[in-house]
CSV table of C-alpha atoms and ligand atoms in Angstrom, one decimal:
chain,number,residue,atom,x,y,z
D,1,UNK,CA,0.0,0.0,0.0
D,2,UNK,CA,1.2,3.2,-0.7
D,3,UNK,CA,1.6,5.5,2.2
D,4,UNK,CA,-1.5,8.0,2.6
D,5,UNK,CA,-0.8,11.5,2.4
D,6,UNK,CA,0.0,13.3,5.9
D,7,UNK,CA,-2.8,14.6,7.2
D,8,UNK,CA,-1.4,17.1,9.9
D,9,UNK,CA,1.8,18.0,10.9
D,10,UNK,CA,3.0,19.4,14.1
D,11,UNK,CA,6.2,21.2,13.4
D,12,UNK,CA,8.6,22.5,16.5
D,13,UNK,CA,5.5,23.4,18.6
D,14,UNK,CA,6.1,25.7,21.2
D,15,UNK,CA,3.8,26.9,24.2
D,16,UNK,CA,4.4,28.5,27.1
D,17,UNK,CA,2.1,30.1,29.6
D,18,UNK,CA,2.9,33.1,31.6
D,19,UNK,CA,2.3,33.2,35.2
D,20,UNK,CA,2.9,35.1,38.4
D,21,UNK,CA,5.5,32.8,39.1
D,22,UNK,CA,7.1,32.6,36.0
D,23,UNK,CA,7.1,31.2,32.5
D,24,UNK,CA,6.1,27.7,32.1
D,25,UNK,CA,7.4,26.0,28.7
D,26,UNK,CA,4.2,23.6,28.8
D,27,UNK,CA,5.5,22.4,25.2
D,28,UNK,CA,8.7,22.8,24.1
D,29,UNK,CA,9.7,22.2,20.4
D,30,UNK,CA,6.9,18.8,19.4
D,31,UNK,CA,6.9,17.2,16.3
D,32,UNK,CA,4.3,14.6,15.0
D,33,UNK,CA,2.7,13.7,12.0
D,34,UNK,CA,-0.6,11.8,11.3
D,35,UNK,CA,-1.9,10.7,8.0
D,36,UNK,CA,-5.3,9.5,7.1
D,37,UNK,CA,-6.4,6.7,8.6
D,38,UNK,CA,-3.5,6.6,11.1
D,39,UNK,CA,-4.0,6.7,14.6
D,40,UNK,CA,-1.3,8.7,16.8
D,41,UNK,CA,-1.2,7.5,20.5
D,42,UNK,CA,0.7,10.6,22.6
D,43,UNK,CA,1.6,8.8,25.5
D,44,UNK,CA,2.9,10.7,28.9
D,45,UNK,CA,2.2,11.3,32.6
D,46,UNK,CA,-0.3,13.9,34.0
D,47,UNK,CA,1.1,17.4,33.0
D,48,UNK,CA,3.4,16.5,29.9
D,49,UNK,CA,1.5,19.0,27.4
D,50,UNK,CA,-0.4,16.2,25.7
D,51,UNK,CA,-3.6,18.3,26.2
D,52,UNK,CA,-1.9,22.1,25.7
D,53,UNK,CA,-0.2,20.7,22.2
D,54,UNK,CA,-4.2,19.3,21.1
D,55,UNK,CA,-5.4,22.8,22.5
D,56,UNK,CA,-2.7,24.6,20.2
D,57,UNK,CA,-3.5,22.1,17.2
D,58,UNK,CA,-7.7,23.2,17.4
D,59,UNK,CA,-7.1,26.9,18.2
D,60,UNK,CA,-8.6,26.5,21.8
D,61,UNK,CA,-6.0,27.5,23.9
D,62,UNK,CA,-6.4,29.6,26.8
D,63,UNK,CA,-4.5,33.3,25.4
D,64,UNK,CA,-4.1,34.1,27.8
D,65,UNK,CA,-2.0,33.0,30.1
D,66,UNK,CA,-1.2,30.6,27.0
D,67,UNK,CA,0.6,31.6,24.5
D,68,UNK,CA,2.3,29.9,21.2
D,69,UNK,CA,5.8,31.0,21.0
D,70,UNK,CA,7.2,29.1,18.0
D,71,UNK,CA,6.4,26.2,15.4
D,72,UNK,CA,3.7,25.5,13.2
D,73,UNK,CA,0.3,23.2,12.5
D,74,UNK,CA,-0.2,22.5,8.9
D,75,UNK,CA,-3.3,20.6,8.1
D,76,UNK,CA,-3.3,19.3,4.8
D,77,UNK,CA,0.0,21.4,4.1
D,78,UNK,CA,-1.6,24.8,5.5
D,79,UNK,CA,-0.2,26.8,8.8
D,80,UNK,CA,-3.3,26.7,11.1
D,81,UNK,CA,-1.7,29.0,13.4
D,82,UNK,CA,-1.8,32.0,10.3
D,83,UNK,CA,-5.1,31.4,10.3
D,84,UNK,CA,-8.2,33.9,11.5
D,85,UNK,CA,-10.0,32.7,14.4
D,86,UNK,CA,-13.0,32.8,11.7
D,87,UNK,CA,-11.2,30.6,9.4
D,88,UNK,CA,-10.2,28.6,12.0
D,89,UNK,CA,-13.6,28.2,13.4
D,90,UNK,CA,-15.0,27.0,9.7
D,91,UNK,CA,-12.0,24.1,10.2
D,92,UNK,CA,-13.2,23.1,14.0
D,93,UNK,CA,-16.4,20.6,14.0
D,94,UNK,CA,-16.2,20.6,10.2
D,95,UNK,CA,-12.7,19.5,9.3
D,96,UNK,CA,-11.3,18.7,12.8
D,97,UNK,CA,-12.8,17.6,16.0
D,98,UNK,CA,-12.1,17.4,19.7
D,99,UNK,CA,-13.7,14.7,21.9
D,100,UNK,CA,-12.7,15.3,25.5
D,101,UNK,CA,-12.7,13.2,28.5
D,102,UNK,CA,-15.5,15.0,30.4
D,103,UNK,CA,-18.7,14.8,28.2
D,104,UNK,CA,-20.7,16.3,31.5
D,105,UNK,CA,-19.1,19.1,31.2
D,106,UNK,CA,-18.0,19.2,27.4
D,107,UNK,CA,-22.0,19.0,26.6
D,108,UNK,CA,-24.7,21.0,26.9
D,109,UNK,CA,-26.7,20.3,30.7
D,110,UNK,CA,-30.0,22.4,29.4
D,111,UNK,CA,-30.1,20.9,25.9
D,112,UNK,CA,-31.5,17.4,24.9
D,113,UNK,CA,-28.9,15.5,23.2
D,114,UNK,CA,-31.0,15.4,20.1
D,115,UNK,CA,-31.2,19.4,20.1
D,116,UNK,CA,-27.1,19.5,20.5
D,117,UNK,CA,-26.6,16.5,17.7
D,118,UNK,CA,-28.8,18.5,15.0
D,119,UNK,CA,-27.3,21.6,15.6
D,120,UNK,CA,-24.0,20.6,14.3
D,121,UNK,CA,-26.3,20.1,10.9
D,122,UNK,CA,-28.6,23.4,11.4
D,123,UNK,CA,-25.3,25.2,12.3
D,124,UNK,CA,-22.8,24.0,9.7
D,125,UNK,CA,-24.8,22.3,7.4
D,126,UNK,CA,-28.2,24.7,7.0
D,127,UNK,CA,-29.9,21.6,7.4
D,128,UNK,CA,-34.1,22.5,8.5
D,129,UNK,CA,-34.5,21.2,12.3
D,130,UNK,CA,-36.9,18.3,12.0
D,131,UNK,CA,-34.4,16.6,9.0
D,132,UNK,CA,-31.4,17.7,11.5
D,133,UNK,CA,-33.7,15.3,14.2
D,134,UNK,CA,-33.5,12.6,12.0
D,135,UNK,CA,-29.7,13.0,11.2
D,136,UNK,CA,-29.5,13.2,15.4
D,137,UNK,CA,-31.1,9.6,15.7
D,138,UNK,CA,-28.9,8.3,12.5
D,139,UNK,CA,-25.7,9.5,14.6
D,140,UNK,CA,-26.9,8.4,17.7
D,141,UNK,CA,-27.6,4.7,16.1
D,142,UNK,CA,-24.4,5.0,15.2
D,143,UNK,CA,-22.4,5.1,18.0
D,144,UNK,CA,-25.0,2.2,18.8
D,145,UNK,CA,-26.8,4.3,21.8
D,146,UNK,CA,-30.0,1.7,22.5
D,147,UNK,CA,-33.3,2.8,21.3
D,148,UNK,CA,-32.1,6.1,20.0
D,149,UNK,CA,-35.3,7.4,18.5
D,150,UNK,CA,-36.9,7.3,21.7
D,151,UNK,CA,-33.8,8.7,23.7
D,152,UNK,CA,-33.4,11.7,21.3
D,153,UNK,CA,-34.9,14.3,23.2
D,154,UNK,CA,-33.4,12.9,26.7
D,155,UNK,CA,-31.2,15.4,28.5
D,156,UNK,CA,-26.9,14.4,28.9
D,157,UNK,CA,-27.4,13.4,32.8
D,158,UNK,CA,-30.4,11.1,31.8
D,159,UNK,CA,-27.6,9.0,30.3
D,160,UNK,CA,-24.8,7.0,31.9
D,161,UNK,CA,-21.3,7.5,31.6
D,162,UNK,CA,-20.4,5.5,28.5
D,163,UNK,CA,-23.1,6.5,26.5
D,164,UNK,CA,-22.1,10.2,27.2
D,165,UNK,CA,-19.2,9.5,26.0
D,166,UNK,CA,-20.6,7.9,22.8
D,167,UNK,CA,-22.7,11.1,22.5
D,168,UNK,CA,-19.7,13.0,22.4
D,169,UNK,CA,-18.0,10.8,19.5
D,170,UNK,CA,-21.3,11.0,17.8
D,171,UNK,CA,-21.2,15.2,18.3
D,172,UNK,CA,-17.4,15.1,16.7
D,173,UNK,CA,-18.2,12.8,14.1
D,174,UNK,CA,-21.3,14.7,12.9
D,175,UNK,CA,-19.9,16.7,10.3
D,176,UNK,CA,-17.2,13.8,8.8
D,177,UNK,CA,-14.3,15.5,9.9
D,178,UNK,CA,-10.8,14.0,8.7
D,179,UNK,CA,-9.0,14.5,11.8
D,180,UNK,CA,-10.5,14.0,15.1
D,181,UNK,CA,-8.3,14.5,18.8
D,182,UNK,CA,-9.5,12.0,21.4
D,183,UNK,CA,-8.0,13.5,24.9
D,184,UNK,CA,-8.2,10.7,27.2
D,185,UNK,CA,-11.8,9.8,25.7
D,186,UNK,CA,-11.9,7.2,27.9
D,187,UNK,CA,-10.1,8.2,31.6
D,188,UNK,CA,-13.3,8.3,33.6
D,189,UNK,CA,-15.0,5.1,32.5
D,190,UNK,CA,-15.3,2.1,34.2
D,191,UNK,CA,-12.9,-0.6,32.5
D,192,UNK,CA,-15.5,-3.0,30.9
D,193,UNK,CA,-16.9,0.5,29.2
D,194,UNK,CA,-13.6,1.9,28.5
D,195,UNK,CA,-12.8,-0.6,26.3
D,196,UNK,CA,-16.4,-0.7,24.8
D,197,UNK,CA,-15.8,3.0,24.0
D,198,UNK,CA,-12.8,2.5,22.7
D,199,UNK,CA,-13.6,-0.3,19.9
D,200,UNK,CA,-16.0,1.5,18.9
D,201,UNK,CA,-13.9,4.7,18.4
D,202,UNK,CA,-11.5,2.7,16.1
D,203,UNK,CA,-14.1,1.1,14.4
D,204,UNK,CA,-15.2,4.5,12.8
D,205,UNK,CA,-11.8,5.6,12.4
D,206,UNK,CA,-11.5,2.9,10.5
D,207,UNK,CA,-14.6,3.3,8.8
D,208,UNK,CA,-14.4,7.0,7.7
D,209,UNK,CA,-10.8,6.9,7.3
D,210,UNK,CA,-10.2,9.8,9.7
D,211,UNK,CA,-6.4,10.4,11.4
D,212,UNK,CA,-6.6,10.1,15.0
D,213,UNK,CA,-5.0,11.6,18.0
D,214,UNK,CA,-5.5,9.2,20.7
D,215,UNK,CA,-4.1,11.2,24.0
D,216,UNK,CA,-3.9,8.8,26.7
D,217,UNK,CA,-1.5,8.1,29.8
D,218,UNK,CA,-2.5,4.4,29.7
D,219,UNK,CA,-0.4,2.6,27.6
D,220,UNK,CA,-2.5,-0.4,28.1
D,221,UNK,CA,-5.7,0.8,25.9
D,222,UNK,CA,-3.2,1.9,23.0
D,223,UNK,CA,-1.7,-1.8,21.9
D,224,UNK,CA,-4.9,-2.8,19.8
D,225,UNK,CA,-5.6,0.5,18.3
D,226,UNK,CA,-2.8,3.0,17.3
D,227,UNK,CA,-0.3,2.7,14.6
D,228,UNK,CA,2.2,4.6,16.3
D,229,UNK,CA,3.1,6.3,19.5
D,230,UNK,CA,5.0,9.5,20.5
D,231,UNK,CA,5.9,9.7,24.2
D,232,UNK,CA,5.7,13.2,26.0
D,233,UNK,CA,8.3,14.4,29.0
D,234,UNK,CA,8.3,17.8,29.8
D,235,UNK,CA,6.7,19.4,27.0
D,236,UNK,CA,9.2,17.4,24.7
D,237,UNK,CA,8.7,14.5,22.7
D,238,UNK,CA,11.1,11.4,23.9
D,239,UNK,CA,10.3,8.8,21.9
D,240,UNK,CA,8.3,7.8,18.4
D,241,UNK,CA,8.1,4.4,17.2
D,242,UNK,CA,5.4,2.0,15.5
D,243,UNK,CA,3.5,0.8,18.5
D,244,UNK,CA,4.4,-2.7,18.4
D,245,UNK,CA,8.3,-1.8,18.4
D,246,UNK,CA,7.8,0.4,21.5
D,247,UNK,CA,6.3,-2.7,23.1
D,248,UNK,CA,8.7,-5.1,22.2
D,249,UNK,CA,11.9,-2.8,22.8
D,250,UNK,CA,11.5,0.6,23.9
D,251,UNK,CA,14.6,3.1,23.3
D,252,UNK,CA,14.0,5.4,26.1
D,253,UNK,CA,14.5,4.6,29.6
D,254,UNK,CA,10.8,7.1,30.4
D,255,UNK,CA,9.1,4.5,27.9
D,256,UNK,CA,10.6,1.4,29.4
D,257,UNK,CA,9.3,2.4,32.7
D,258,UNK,CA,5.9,3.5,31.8
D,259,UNK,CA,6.1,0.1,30.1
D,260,UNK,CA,6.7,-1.7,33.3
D,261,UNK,CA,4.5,0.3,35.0
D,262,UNK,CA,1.3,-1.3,33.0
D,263,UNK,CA,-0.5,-4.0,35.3
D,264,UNK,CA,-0.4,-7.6,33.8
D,265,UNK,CA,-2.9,-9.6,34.4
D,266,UNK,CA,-0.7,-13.1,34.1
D,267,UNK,CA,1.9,-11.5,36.7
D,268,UNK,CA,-0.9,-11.0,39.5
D,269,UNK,CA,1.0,-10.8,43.3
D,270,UNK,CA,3.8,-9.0,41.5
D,271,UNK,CA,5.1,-5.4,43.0
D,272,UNK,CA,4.2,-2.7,40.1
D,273,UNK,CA,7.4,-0.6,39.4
D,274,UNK,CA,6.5,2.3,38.9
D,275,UNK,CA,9.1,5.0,37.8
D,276,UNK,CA,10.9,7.3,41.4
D,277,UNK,CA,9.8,10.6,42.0
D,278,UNK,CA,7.5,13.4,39.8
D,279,UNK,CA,7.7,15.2,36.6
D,280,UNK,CA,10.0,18.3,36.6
D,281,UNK,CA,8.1,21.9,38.0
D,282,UNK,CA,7.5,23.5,34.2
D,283,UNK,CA,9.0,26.4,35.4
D,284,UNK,CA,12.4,24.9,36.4
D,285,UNK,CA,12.7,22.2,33.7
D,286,UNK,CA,16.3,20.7,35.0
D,287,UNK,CA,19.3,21.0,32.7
D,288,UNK,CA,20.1,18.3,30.2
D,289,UNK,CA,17.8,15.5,30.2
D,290,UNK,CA,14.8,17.1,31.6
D,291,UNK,CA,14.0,12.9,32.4
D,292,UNK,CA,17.5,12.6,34.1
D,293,UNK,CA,16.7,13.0,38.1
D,294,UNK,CA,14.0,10.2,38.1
D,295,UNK,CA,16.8,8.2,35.1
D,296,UNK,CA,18.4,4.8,36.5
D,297,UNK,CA,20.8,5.3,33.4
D,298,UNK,CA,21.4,8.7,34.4
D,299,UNK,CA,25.0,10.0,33.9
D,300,UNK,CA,27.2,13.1,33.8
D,301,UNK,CA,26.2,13.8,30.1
D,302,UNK,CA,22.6,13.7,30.7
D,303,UNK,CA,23.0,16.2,33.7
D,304,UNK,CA,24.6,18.5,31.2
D,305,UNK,CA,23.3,17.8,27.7
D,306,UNK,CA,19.7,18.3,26.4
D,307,UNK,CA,19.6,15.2,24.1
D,308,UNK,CA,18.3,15.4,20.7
D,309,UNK,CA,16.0,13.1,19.2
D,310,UNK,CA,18.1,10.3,17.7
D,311,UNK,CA,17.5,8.2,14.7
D,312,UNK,CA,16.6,5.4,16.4
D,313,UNK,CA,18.2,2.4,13.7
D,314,UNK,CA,18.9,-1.5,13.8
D,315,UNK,CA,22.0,-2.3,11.1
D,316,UNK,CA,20.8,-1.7,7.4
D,317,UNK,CA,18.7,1.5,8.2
D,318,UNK,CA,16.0,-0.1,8.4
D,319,UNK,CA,13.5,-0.5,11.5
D,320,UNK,CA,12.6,-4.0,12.8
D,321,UNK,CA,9.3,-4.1,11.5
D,322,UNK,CA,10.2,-3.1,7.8
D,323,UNK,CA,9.0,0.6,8.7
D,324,UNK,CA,11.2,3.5,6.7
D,325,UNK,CA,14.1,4.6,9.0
D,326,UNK,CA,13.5,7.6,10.1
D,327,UNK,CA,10.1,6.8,11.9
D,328,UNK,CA,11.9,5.5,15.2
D,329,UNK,CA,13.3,8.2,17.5
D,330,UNK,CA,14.9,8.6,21.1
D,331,UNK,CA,15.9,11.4,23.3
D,332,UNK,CA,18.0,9.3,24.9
D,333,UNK,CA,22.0,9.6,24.9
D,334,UNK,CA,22.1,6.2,25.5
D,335,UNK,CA,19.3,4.7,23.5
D,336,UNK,CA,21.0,2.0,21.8
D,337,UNK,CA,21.8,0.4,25.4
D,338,UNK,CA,18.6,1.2,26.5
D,339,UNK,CA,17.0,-0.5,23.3
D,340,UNK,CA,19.4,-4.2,24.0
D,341,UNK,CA,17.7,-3.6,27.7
H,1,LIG,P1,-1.3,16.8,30.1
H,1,LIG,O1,-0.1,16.1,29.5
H,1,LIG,O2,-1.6,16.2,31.4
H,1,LIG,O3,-2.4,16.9,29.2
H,1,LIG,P2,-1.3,19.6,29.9
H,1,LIG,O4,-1.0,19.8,28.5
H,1,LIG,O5,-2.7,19.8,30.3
H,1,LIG,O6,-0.8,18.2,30.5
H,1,LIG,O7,-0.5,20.7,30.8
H,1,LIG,C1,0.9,20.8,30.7
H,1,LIG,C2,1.3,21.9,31.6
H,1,LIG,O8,0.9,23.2,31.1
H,1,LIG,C3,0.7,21.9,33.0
H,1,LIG,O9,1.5,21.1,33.9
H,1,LIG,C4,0.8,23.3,33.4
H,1,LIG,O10,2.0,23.6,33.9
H,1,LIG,C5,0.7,24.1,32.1
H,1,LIG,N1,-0.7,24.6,31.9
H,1,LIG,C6,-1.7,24.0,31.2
H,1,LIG,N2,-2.8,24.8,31.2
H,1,LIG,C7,-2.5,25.9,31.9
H,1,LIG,C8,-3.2,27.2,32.2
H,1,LIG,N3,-4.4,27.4,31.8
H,1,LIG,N4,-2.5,28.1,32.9
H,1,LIG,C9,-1.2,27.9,33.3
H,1,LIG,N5,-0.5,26.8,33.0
H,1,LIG,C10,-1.1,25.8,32.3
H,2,LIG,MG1,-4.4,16.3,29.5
């Protein structure tokens, strides 16, 4: 197959956020590409800039205090961030969509579902309200809500969690959009709906071809679905790789202990690791290797030497699993120990 044209690219992102207390570089320099029909896990503890860089890519960020000091966002070749918020708008919903973790608060407490679900088509679309209904209960069938015609014009807390959720993949995927960001769509779910939600978010990935950002800090619920993952650290990216080569041999110490962190369900009575101490305060990122205090590889060079993101390569240029070279990267000064273990 050839390979699909890149749908967005994330160039060098930069975004910082000024407080009383400083300047926090929330992201600092990310790269990442997705193409159609590719799914993008970012990977990365609580407070990595997973969420600010998704802000930055949909033109929702908080400015300010936020504010995007460098880099760019081309979608389909074109710099979002020249954009006009008016333009940018037309892109939101239509072209790109954003389905966040909280649907309580993300939809609409005094509107019925239905009401919210044919508004994307009244809106967008000048679609006449009782055919924008009927589009409401096709969506809502969709995401396979139970007895959607007679639910339509129930309010969001008359539903449970999951099918909240579902309403707010149904709301995203209203008007097709190519690219949709999923930021930890599935965090507040029980586990048994969690993965229900999630199956059926890469079932219509699949289905309408759409690139997908899966933002998650669980690298358990990313091994079925992405193609490929990028790992954040302190607002930088530490690793890319294909997702089954990050599972199998992970070239950044970060990754090899988020990997190890995952409970297994055939190791049961086994002590989780999980990695020493807490992500670096924004606002004093340490030198080098912001990962290097919390780094059981840690040495002088780290302390001193803000790695850059290696090409990641077994002998003959050529990743493990036939993928380009190029398309595995590390952060890591030592990554090709850390990749033999
Ligand atoms: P996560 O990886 O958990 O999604 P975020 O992208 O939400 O992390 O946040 C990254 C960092 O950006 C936070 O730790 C915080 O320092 C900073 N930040 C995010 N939003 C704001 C804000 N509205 N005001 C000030 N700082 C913020
Ligand atoms: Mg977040």
């Amino acid at each position: 197959m050839p390979p699909s044209p890149v749908l967005l690219e994330v160039r060098d992102l930069q975004v910082e956020f000024h407080t009383r207390e400083g300047v926090a570089k929330a992201v600092n320099g990310v790269t990442y590409a997705v193409a159609a029909g590719e799914t993008l896990a970012v990977l990365g503890e609580s407070g990595s800039g997973k969420s600010v860089t998704a802000q930055a890519i949909m033109g929702i960020l908080d400015t300010p205090p936020g504010r995007i000091a460098g880099g760019e966002v081309l979608f389909r070749g074109q710099d979002l961030l020249k954009l006009k918020e008016e333009q940018r708008r037309r892109i939101r919903g239509a072209e790109m969509a954003m389905i966040f973790q909280d649907a309580l608060s993300s939809l609409n407490p005094v509107l019925t579902v239905g009401a919210q679900l044919g508004e994307m088509f009244e809106v967008h679309r000048g679609t006449g309200r009782k055919q924008a209904r009927v589009r409401a209960v096709e969506l809502m069938d969709r995401v396979r809500i139970p007895a959607a015609k007679d639910r339509v014009n129930d309010y969001p807390h008359q539903f449970s969690g999951g099918m909240r959720q579902r309403i707010m993949i149904a709301m995203a995927l209203a008007l097709e959009p190519d690219l949709i960001i999923a930021d930890e769509p599935t965090t507040a779910l029980d586990v048994t709906v969690q993965a229900q939600v999630m199956d059926l978010l890469a079932e219509l990935q699949r289905e309408f071809n759409m690139g997908l950002i899966l933002i998650t800090h669980d690298l358990g619920v990313v091994a079925d679905v992405a193609d490929k993952i990028a790992v954040m650290y302190a607002g930088r990216i530490v690793e890319t790789a294909p997702v089954h080569e990050i599972y199998k041999r992970p070239a950044h110490p970060y990754t090899r202990g988020l990997l190890d962190s995952i409970p297994r369900l055939d190791q049961k009575g086994h002590e989780l690791y999980a990695i020493k101490g807490l992500p670096p305060n924004l606002l004093h990122i340490p030198p080098g290797c912001a990962f290097n205090p919390r780094c059981p590889r840690a040495r002088d060079v780290c302390r001193t030497e803000v790695p850059p993101l290696y090409e990641v390569m077994d002998e003959g240029g050529v990743t493990e699993e036939g993928g380009a070279a190029g398309e595995r990267r590390s952060a890591c000064h030592f990554w090709k120990e850390t990749l033999d273990g």
